[in-house]
Each structure stands twice: as C-alpha cells, then as structure tokens.
Coordinates of C-alpha atoms and ligand atoms in Angstrom, one line a residue:
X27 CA -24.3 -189.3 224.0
X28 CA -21.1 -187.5 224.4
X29 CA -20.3 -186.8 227.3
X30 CA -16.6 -184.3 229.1
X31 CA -14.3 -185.8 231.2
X32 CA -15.4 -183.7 234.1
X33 CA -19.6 -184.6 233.8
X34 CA -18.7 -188.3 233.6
X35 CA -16.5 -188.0 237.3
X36 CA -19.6 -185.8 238.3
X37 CA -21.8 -189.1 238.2
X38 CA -19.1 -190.9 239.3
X39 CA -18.5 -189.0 242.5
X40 CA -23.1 -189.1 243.4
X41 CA -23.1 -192.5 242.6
X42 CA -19.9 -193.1 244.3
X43 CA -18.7 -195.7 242.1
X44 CA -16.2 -196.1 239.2
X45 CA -16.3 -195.3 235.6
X46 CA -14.8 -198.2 233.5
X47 CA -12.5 -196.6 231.6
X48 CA -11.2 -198.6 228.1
X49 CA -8.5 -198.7 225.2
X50 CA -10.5 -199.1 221.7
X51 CA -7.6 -199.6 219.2
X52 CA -10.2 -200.8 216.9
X53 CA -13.9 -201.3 215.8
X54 CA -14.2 -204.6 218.2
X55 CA -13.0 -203.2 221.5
X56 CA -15.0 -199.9 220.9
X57 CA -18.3 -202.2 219.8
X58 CA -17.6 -204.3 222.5
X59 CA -17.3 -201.6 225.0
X60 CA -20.2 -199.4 224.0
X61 CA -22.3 -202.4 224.1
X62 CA -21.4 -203.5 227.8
X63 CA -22.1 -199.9 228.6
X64 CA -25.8 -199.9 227.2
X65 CA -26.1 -203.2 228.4
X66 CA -25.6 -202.3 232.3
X67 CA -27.0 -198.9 231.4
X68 CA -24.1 -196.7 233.0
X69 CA -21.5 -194.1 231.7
X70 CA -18.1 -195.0 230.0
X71 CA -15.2 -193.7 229.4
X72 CA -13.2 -195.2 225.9
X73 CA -9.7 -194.1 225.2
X74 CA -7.0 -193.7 222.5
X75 CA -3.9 -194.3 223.5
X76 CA -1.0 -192.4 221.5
X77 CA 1.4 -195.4 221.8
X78 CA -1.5 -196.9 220.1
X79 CA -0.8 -195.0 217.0
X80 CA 0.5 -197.4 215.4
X81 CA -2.0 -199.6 215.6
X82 CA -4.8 -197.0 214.9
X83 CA -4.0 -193.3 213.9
X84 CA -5.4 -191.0 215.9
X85 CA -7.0 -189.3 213.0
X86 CA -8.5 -192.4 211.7
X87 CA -9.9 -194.0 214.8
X88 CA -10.5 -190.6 217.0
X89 CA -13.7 -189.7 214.6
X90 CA -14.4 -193.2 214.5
X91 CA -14.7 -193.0 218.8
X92 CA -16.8 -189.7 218.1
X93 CA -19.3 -190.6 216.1
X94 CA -19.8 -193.6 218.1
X95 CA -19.7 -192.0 221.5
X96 CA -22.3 -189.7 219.7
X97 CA -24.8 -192.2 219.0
X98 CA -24.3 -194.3 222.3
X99 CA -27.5 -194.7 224.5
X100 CA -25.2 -194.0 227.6
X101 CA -23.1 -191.0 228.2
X102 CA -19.1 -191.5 226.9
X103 CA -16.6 -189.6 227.6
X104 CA -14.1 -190.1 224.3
X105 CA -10.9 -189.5 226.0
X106 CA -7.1 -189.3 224.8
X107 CA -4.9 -191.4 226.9
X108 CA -1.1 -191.1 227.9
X109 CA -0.4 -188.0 225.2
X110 CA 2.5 -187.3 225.3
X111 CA 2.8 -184.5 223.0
X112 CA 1.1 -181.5 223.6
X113 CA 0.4 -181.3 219.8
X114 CA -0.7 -184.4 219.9
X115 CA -3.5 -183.3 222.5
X116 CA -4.5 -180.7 220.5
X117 CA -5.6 -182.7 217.3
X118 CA -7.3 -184.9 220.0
X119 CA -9.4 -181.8 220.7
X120 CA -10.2 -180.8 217.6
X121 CA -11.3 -184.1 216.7
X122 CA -13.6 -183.7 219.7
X123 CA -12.5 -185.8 222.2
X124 CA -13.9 -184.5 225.3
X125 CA -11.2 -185.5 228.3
X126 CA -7.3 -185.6 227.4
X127 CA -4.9 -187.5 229.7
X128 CA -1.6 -185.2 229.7
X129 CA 1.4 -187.8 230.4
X130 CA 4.4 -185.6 231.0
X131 CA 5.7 -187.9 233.7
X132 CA 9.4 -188.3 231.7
X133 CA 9.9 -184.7 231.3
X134 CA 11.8 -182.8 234.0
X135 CA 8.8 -181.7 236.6
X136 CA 9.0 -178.0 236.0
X137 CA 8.4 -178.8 232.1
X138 CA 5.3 -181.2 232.9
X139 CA 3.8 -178.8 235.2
X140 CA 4.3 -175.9 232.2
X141 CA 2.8 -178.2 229.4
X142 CA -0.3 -179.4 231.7
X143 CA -0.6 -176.2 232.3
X144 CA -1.1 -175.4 228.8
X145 CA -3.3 -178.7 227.8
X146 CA -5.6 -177.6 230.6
X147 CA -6.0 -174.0 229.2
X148 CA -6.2 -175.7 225.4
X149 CA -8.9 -178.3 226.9
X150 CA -10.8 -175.5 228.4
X151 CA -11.6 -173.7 225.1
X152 CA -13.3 -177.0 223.6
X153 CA -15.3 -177.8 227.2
X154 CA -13.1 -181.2 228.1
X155 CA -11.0 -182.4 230.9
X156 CA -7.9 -183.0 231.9
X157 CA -6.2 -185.5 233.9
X158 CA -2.7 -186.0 234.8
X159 CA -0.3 -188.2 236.9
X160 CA 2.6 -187.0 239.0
X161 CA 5.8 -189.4 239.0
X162 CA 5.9 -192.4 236.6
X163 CA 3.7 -195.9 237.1
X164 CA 5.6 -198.4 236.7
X165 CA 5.4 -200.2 232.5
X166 CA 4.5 -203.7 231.9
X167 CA 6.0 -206.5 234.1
X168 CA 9.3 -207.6 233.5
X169 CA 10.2 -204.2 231.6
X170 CA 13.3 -202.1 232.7
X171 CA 11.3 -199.7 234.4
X172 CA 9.3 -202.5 236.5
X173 CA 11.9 -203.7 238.2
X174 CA 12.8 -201.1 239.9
X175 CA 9.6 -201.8 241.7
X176 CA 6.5 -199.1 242.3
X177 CA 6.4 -195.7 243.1
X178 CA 4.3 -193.6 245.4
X179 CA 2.7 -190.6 245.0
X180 CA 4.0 -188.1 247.4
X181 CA 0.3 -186.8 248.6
X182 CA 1.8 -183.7 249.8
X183 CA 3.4 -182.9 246.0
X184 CA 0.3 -184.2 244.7
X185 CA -1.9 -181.6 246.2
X186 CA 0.8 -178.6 244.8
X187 CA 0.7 -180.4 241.7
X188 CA -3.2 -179.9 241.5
X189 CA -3.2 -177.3 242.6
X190 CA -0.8 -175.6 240.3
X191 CA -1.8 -177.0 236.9
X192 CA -6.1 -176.9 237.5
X193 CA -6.4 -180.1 236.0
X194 CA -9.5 -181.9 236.5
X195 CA -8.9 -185.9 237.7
X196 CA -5.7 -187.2 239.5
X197 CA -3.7 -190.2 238.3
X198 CA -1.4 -190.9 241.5
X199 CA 1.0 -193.9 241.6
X200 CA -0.2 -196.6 244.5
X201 CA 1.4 -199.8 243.6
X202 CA -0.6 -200.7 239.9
X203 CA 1.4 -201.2 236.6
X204 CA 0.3 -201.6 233.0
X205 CA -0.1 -205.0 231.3
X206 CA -0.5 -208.0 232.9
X207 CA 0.4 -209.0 236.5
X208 CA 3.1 -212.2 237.2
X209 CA 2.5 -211.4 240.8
X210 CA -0.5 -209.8 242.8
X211 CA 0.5 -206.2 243.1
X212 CA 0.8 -204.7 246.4
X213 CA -1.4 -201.7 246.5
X214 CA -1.3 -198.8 249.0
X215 CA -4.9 -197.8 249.1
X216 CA -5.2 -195.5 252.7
X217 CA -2.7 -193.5 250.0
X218 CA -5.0 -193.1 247.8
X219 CA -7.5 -192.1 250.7
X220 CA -5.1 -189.2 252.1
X221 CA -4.3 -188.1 248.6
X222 CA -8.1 -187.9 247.5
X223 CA -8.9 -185.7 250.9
X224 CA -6.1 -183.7 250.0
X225 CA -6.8 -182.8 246.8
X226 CA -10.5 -182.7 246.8
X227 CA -10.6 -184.4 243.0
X228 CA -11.9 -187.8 241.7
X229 CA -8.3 -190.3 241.3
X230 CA -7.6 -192.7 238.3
X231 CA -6.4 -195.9 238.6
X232 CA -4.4 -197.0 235.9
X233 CA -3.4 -200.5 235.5
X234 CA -6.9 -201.7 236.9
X235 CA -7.2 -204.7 235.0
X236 CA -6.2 -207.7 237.5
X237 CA -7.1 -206.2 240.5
X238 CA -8.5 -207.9 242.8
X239 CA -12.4 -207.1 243.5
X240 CA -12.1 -206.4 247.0
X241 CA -8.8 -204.2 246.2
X242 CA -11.0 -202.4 243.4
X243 CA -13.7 -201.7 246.5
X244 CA -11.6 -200.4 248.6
X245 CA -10.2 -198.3 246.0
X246 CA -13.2 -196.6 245.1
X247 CA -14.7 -196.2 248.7
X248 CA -11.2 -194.3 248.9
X249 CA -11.7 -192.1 246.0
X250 CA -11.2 -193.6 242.9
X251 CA -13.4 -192.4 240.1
X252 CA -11.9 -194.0 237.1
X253 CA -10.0 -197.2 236.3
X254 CA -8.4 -197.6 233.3
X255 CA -8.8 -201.3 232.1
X256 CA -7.4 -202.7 228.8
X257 CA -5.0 -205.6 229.2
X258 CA -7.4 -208.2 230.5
X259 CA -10.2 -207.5 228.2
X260 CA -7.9 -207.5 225.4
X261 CA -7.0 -211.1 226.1
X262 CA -10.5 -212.4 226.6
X263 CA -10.8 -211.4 222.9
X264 CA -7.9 -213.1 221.9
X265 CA -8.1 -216.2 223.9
X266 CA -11.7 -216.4 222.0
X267 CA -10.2 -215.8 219.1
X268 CA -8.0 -219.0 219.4
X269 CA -10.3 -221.3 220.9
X270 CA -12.4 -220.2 217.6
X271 CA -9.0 -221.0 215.6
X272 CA -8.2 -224.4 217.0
X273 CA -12.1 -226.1 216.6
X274 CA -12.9 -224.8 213.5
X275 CA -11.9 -223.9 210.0
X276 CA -12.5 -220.1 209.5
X277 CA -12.4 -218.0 206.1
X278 CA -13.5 -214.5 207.3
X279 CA -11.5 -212.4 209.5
X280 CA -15.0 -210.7 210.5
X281 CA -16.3 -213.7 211.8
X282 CA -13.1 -214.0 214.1
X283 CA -12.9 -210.4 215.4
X284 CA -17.0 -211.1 216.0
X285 CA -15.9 -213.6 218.3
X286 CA -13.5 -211.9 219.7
X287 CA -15.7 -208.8 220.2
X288 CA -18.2 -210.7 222.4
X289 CA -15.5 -212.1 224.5
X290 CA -14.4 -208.5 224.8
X291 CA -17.8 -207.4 225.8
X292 CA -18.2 -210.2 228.6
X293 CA -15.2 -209.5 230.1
X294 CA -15.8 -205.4 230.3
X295 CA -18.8 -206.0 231.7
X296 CA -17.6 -207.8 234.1
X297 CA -15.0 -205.2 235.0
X298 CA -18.2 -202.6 234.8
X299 CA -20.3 -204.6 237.5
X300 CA -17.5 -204.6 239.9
X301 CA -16.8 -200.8 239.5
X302 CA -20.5 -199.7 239.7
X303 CA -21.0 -201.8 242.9
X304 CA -23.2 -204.3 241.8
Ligands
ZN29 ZN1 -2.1 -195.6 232.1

C-alpha cells in the first residue's frame, strides 16, 4: 500500500530500526525490491533519482513506482530522490510520489533554504514528505569532489536549517559517499547522535551500501531512520547477470534481467535484515 514519507519514519522511529531505502531505474530493481519487502514483511522506501532520468523518465517510470507501491502487500513510500529542480519535484507530486528528497546542496544556502521552503509547502498540499541535506556528501570515489575528502554536518546549522525550512527527515553529512567504496569510509556516528537530539527528526543515510553491519547498528541506535542503498544491490544483479553470460548461451534479454532481478532481491534483503535488526 502507499504509504508518505513521514508514516513510513513513524514505524521506523516505534520500531526503532531502518527503513531500506532503494533506486528502481527499472522494472527489475523495483520487482526485486518490492519482493524483499513482502518477503521480510516490513515497509520500504523505493526511489527515482532525477540523475536517473536518463535512464528512466520520470514520467515513464514514476507511475510505473505508483501503481506498484499501490498494490504492494507492505507499506511503500514512492519517493523522489536528489531533485534538484523544484519543477522537477512538482511533477514528482503530481505523479503521486508521496516523499520528495530536495537536493539544493550546490545552490548558495540562502537559495536552498528558500526552495525547500517551497518543496515543503508544495509537498504539504499532496500529504508527502520532505527531506533534505545541509552541505554536500561527497560523489562517487575517485570523483573531483571526493577527494577533497568528507564533510560534516555542522549540528548546530543543522538544527536552524530544520528548523527554518519544516522539512520532515534530515540527510546530514557523517563520513558516507555515493557509489562504491575503495576504502572503508570513516564515519562519525556520535555526530549523527548529537545532530538527531538536536533536531528531534529521523536522519538519512545516504551512501549506506558498504557499510559495515556494526557501523549500520550503531547508526540507527543513533538515529538513523533511513538508508539509502543502491550501488551494491545494483552490482549483485549485474555480477549475476555475467556469471549467466559466461556459462551459458542466452537469446532473451528477459531471461537475463530475471537473473539479475533475483540477485537484486537477495542482496536487498540482505541489506533489509541488517536494518530492521534481525
Ligand atoms: Zn544520496
């Protein structure tokens, strides 16, 4: 069933555990998550990226995640992540995604606090959530941006930041990237503790895939509601996909993004079992 941003972190925060929170940038990962979901019977969060447009417009896949979402036996929060537009927010509304991640994190901070301002009120009229993140997390390994190493949230701007903009979940910076990890990242998680008192809302995590278990623990004993997790799961299903590839002859592409689909579901649950504490 569909589910808002703010009722999945409402489970999150009695249960005190971690919604799994997933790209879908196609039928597979969205099958593959949904079915992990039912499987361990808990709620889930899947997400459209906008730099994912390429790969699947928003207005192609978004009803797609709806009507989905809709029909899941589990409640799913359908949930735009890192828009960067606020127009682009908006169609993610009206398509009825129910939680919008604002990413204004390159614009000047004055503007980023104006425009999540104005995705919260916007969100508000269709009954979804909004997160945001203060400061930028670091991109990919070995990008530009990476090497200048991570940044962390200031808890004290962090709680004006909520403060002035309403929003509903916290994305602050502690030491994850995106994509993969070369090297075991060095997370400040008694940060994400002050910042989580401070506040008084349920934190992201983005970057969770590659975590380490007892890191991702600790994390949510300190207040993390969500983790975003897309890299690794995505690479289970291609790593299937080529073991599939090199021992046998295949005609149909379906058969290989089946395969690749069930890797996809193994890993996410997984990911699901360690956030939910089992
Ligand atoms: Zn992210």
């Amino acid at each position: 069933m569909l589910a808002s941003l703010t009722e999945i972190l409402k489970i999150a925060e009695e249960r005190n555990i971690a919604v799994g929170s997933f790209n879908t940038p196609n039928l597979e990962s969205l099958e593959a998550v949904l079915n992990a979901a039912e499987k361990l019977n808990v709620p889930v969060i899947v997400m459209h990226a906008q730099v994912h447009e390429y790969a699947a417009p928003l207005a192609v896949i978004g009803p797609v995640m709806v009507v989905a979402a809709k029909a899941a036996k589990v409640p799913v929060c359908v949930q735009l992540d890192h828009g960067v537009e606020v127009d682009y927010a908006e169609a993610a509304l009206k398509l009825g995604f129910t939680g919008i991640m604002y990413d204004g994190s390159l614009l000047p901070y004055e503007e980023n606090l104006a425009n999540t301002r104005k995705v919260v009120k916007m969100a508000a009229e269709f009954g979804a959530g909004v997160e945001a993140e203060l400061g930028s997390l670091p991109s990919r390994e070995g990008s530009a941006s990476a090497a200048v190493g991570p940044v962390y949230t200031d808890p004290e701007e962090a709680v004006a930041f909520c403060r002035e903009t309403g929003i509903d979940a916290f994305a602050p910076s502690f030491g994850t990237a995106h994509g993969i990890y070369k090297s075991t990242p060095k997370l400040d998680l008694d940060r994400v503790k002050v910042i989580a008192q401070k506040t008084g809302l349920p934190l992201v995590m983005h970057g969770g895939s590659g975590v380490s278990t007892e890191d991702y623990r600790t994390a949510i004993r300190n207040g993390i509601r969500k983790i975003n997790y897309y890299s690794y799961m995505s690479r289970a299903g291609v790593r299937a996909a080529r073991e599939m590839l090199d021992s046998q002859d295949v005609t149909f592409f379906h058969d290989l993004a089946l395969t690749a689909q069930l890797a996809m579901q193994e890993d996410a649950e997984r990911a699901i079992r360690i956030f939910t504490g089992e």
